[in-house]
mmCIF file of C-alpha atoms in Angstrom:
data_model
loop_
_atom_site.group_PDB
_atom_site.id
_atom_site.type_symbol
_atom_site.label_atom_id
_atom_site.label_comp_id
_atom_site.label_asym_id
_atom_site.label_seq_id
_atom_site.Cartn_x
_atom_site.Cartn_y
_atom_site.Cartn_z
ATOM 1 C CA UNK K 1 -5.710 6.737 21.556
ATOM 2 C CA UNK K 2 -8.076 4.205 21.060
ATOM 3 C CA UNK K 3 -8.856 2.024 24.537
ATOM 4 C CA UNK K 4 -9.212 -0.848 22.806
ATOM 5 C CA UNK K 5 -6.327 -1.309 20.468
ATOM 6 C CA UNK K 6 -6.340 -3.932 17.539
ATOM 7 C CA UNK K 7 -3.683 -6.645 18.252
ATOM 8 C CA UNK K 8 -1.450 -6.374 14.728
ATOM 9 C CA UNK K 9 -1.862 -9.829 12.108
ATOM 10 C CA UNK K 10 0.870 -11.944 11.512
ATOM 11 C CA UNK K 11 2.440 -11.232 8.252
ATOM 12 C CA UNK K 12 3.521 -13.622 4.921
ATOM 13 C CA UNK K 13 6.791 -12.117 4.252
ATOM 14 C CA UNK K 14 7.425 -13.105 0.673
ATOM 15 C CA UNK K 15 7.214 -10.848 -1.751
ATOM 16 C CA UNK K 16 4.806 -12.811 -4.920
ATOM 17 C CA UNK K 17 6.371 -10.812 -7.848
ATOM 18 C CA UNK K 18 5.722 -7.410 -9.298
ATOM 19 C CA UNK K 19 1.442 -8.103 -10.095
ATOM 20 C CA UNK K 20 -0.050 -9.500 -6.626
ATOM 21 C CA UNK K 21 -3.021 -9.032 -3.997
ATOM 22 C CA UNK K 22 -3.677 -8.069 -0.801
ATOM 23 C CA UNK K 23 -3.815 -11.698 0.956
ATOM 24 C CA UNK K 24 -6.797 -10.593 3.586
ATOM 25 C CA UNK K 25 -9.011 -9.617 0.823
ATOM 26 C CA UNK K 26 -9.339 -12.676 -0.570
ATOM 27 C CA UNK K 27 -8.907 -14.624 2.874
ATOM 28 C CA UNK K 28 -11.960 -12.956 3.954
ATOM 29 C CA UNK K 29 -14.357 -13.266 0.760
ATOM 30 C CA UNK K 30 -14.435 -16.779 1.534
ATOM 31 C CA UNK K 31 -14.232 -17.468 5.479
ATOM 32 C CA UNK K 32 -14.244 -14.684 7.452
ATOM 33 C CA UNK K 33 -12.240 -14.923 11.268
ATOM 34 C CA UNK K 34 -14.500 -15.613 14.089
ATOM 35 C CA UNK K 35 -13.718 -15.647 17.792
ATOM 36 C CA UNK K 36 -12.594 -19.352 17.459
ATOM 37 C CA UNK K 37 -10.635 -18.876 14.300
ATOM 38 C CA UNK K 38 -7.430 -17.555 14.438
ATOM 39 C CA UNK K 39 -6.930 -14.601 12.945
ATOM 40 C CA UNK K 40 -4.837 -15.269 9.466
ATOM 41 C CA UNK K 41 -1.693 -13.699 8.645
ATOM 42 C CA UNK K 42 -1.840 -10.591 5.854
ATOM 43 C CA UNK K 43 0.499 -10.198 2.668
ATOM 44 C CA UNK K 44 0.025 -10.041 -0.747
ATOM 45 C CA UNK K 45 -0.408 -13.067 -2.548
ATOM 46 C CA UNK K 46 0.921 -14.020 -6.950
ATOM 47 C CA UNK K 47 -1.833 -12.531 -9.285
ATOM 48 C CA UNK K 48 -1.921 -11.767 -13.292
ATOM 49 C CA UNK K 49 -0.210 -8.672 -14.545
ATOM 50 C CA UNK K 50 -2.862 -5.821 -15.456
ATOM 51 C CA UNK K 51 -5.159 -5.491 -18.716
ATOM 52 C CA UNK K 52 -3.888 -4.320 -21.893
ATOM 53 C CA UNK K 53 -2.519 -0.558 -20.822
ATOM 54 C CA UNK K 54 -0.543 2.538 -22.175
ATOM 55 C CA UNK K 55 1.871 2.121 -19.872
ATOM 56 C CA UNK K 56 5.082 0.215 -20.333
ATOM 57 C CA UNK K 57 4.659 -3.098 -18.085
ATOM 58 C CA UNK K 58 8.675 -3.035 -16.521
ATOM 59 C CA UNK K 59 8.502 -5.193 -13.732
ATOM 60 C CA UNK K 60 10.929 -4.929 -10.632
ATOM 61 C CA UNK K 61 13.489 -2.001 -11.232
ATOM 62 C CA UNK K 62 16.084 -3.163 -8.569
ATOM 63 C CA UNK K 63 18.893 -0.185 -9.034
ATOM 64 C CA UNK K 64 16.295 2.279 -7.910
ATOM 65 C CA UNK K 65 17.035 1.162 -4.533
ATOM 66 C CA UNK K 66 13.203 2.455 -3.138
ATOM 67 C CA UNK K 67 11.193 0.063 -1.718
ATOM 68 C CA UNK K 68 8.306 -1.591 -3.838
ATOM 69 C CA UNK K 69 10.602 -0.779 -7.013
ATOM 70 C CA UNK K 70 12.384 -4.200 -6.731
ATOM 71 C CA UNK K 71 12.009 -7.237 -4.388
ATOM 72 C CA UNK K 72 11.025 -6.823 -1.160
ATOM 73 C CA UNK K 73 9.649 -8.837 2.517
ATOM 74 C CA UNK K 74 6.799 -7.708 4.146
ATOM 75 C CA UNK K 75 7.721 -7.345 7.978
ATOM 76 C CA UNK K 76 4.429 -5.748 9.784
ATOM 77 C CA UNK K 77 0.867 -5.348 9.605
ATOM 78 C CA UNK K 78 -2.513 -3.406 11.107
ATOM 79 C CA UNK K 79 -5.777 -3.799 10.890
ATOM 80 C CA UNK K 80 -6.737 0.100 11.135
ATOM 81 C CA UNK K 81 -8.088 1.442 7.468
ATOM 82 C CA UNK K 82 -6.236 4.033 5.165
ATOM 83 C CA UNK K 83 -7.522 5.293 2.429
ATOM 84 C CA UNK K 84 -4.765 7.683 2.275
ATOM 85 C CA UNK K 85 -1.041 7.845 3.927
ATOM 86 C CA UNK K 86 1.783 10.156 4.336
ATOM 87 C CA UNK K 87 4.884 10.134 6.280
ATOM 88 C CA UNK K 88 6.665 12.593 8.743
ATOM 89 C CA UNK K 89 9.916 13.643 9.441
ATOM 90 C CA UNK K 90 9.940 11.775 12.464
ATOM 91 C CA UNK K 91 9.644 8.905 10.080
ATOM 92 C CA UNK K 92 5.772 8.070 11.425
ATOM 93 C CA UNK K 93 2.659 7.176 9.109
ATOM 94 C CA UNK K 94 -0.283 9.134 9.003
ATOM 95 C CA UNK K 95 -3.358 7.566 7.732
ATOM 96 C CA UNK K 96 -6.581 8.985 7.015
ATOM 97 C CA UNK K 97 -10.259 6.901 7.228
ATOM 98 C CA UNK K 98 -13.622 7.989 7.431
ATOM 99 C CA UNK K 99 -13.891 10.118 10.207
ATOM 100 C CA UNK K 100 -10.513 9.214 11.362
ATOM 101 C CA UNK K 101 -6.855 10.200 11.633
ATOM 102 C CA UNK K 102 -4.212 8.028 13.061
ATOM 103 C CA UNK K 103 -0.531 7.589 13.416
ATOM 104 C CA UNK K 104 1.792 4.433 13.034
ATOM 105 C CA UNK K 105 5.229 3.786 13.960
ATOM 106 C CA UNK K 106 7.906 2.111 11.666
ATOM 107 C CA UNK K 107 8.814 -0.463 10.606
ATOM 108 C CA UNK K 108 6.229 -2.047 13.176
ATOM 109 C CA UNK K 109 3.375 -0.621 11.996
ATOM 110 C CA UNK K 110 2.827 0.186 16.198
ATOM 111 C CA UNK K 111 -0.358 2.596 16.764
ATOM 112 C CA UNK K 112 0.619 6.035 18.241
ATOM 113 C CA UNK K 113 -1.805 8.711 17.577
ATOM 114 C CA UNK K 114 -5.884 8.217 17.470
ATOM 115 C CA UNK K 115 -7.723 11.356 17.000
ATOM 116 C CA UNK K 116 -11.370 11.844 15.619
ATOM 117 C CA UNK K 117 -12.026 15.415 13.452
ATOM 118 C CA UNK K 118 -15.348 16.850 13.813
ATOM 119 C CA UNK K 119 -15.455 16.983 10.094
ATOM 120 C CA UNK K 120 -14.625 14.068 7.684
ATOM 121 C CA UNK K 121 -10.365 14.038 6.598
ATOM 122 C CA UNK K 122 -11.677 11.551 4.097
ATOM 123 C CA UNK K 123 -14.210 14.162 2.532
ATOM 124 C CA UNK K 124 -11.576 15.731 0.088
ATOM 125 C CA UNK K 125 -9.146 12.892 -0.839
ATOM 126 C CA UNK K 126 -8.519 13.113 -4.913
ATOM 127 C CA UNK K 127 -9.845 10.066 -6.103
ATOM 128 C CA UNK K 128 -8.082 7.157 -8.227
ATOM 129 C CA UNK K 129 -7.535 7.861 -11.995
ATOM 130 C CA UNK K 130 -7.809 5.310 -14.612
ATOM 131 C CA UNK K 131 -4.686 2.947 -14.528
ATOM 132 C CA UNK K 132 -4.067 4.181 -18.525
ATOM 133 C CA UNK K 133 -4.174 7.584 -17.977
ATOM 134 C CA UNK K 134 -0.923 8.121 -16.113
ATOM 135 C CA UNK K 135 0.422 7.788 -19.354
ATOM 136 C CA UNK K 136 0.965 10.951 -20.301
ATOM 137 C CA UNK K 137 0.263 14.375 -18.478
ATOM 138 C CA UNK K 138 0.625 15.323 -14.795
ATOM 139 C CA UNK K 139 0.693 12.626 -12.456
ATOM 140 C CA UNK K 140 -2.763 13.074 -10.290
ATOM 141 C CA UNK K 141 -2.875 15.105 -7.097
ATOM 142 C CA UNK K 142 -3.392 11.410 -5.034
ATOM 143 C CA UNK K 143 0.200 10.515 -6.309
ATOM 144 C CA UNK K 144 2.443 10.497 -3.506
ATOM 145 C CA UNK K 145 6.701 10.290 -4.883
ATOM 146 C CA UNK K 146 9.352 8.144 -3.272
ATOM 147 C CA UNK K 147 12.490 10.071 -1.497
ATOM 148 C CA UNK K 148 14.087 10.848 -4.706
ATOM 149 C CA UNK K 149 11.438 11.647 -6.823
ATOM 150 C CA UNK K 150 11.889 8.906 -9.366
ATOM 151 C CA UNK K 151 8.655 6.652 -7.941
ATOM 152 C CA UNK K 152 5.491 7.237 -7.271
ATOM 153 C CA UNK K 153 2.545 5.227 -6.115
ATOM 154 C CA UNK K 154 -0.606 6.162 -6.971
ATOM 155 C CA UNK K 155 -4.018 4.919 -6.495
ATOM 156 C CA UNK K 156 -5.709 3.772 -9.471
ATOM 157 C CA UNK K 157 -8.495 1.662 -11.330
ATOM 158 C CA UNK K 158 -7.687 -1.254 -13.350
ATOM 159 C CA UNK K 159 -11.071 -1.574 -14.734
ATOM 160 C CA UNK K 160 -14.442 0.421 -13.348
ATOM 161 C CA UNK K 161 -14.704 -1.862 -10.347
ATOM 162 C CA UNK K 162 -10.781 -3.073 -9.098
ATOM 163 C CA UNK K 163 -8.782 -0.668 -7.071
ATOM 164 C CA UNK K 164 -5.440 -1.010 -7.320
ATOM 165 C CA UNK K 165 -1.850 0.896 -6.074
ATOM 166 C CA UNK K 166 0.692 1.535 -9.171
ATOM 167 C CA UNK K 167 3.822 1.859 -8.533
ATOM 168 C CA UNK K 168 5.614 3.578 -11.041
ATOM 169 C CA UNK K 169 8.688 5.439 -12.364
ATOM 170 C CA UNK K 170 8.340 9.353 -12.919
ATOM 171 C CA UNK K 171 10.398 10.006 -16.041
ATOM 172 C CA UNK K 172 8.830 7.042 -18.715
ATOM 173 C CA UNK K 173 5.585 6.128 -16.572
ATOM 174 C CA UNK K 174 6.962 2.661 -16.443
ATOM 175 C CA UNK K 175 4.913 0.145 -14.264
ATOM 176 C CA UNK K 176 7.313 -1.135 -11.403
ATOM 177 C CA UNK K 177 4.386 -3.037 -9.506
ATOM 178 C CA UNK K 178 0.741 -3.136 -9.263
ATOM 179 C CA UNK K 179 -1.112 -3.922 -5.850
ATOM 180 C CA UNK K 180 -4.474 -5.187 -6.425
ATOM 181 C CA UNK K 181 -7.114 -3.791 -3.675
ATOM 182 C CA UNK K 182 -4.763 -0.908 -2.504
ATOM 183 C CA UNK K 183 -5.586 2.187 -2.229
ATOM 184 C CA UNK K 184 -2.707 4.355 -0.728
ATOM 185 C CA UNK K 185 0.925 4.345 -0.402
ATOM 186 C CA UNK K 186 3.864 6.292 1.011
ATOM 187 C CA UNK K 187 7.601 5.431 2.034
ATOM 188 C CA UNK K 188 9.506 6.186 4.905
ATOM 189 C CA UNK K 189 11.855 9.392 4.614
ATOM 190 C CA UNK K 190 15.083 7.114 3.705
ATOM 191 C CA UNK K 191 12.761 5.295 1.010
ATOM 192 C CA UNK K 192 13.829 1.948 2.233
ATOM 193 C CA UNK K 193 10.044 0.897 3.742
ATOM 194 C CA UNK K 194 6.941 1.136 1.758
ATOM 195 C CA UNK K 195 3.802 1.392 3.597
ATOM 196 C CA UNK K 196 0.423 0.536 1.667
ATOM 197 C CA UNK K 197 -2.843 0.598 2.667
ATOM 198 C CA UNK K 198 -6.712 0.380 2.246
ATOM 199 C CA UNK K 199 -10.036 -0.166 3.588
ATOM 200 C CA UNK K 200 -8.235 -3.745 5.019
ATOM 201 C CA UNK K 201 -5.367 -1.975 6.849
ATOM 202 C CA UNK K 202 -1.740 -1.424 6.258
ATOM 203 C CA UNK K 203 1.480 -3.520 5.531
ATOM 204 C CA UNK K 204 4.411 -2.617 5.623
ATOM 205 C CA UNK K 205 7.269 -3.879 3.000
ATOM 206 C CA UNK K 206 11.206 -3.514 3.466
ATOM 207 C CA UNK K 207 13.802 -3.229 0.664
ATOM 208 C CA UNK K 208 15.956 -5.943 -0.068
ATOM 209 C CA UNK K 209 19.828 -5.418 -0.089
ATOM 210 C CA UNK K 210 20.929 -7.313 -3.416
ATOM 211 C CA UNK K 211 23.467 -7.597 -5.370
ATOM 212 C CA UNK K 212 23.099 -5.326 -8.623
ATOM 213 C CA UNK K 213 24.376 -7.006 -11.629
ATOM 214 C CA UNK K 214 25.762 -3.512 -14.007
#
């Protein structure tokens, strides 16, 4: 463990809509936190749908019952990096940085497990594919699938420069949601939290219980 933990951010919990932003990215391009500046709260924040793509443009898919697929809150944040995340079946994230390897607790995004390879876990992470070309074909090796199998999030470009998290479903390649500066995903093993992450750190996003209208 590290000795000098990062305290977790405070968290916007609404949920902007299927196209949105991670809320720190932006927060930071402009004023960055000092020691006399609170440090703001993280969530994602409204933005416009992608480009022109291949893939259907859906929106929220509430019967899927998966978090991400339909409306959802966020309810934690951390500030540790993850440019890659899986989960366990003792329903713990596992998050992989340069040089690094850590475990989180859910739903509170809590720090568990700090541990420093002597070579790099980040070395041999597939890279993101072109937001277009999930189209048609395999989905990549970075895609990680939903309990279930019908979602998957994947790590993608939107153009040469924006990384982004799709959210998608399996069978038609229909986009569910797009997370602009992403660059990981995975869910809890009863699919109800959605953990998503990137150079910025993690948040964590529930499933709402609605009403489904047949």
């Amino acid at each position: 463990m590290s000795t000098r933990p990062i305290p977790p951010q405070p968290v916007v919990a609404d949920d902007p809509g299927p196209w949105s932003g991670i809320l720190d990215v932006l927060q930071r391009r402009g004023n960055r936190p000092g020691r006399r500046r609170a440090e703001p709260p993280n969530g994602l924040m409204l933005m416009p749908p992608p480009p022109e793509t291949r893939l259907p443009l859906l929106g929220f898919d509430r019967r899927l019952g998966i978090a991400g697929a339909g409306p959802g809150r966020i309810v934690a944040a951390a500030r540790e990096p993850a440019l890659a995340l899986s989960s366990d079946e003792q329903g713990r994230v596992i998050g992989v940085a340069r040089m690094m390897r850590r475990t989180w607790s859910l739903p509170e995004l809590r720090l568990v497990g700090e541990e420093r390879p002597e070579e790099d876990p980040a070395a041999s992470l597939a890279g993101a594919v072109l937001l277009g070309d999930l189209a048609e074909g395999d989905l990549p090796a970075s895609a990680v699938l939903a309990p279930g199998g019908d979602v998957a999030a994947v790590p993608v470009f939107e153009t040469a420069r924006v990384y982004s998290l799709a959210i998608i479903r399996t069978d038609d390649r229909g986009l569910l949601r797009v997370i602009r500066w992403a660059r990981s995903g995975t869910w809890s093993p009863d699919g109800r939290l959605l953990v998503i992450g990137g150079e910025w750190g993690l948040l964590a996003m529930a499933h709402l219980d609605e009403a489904i209208d047949e």
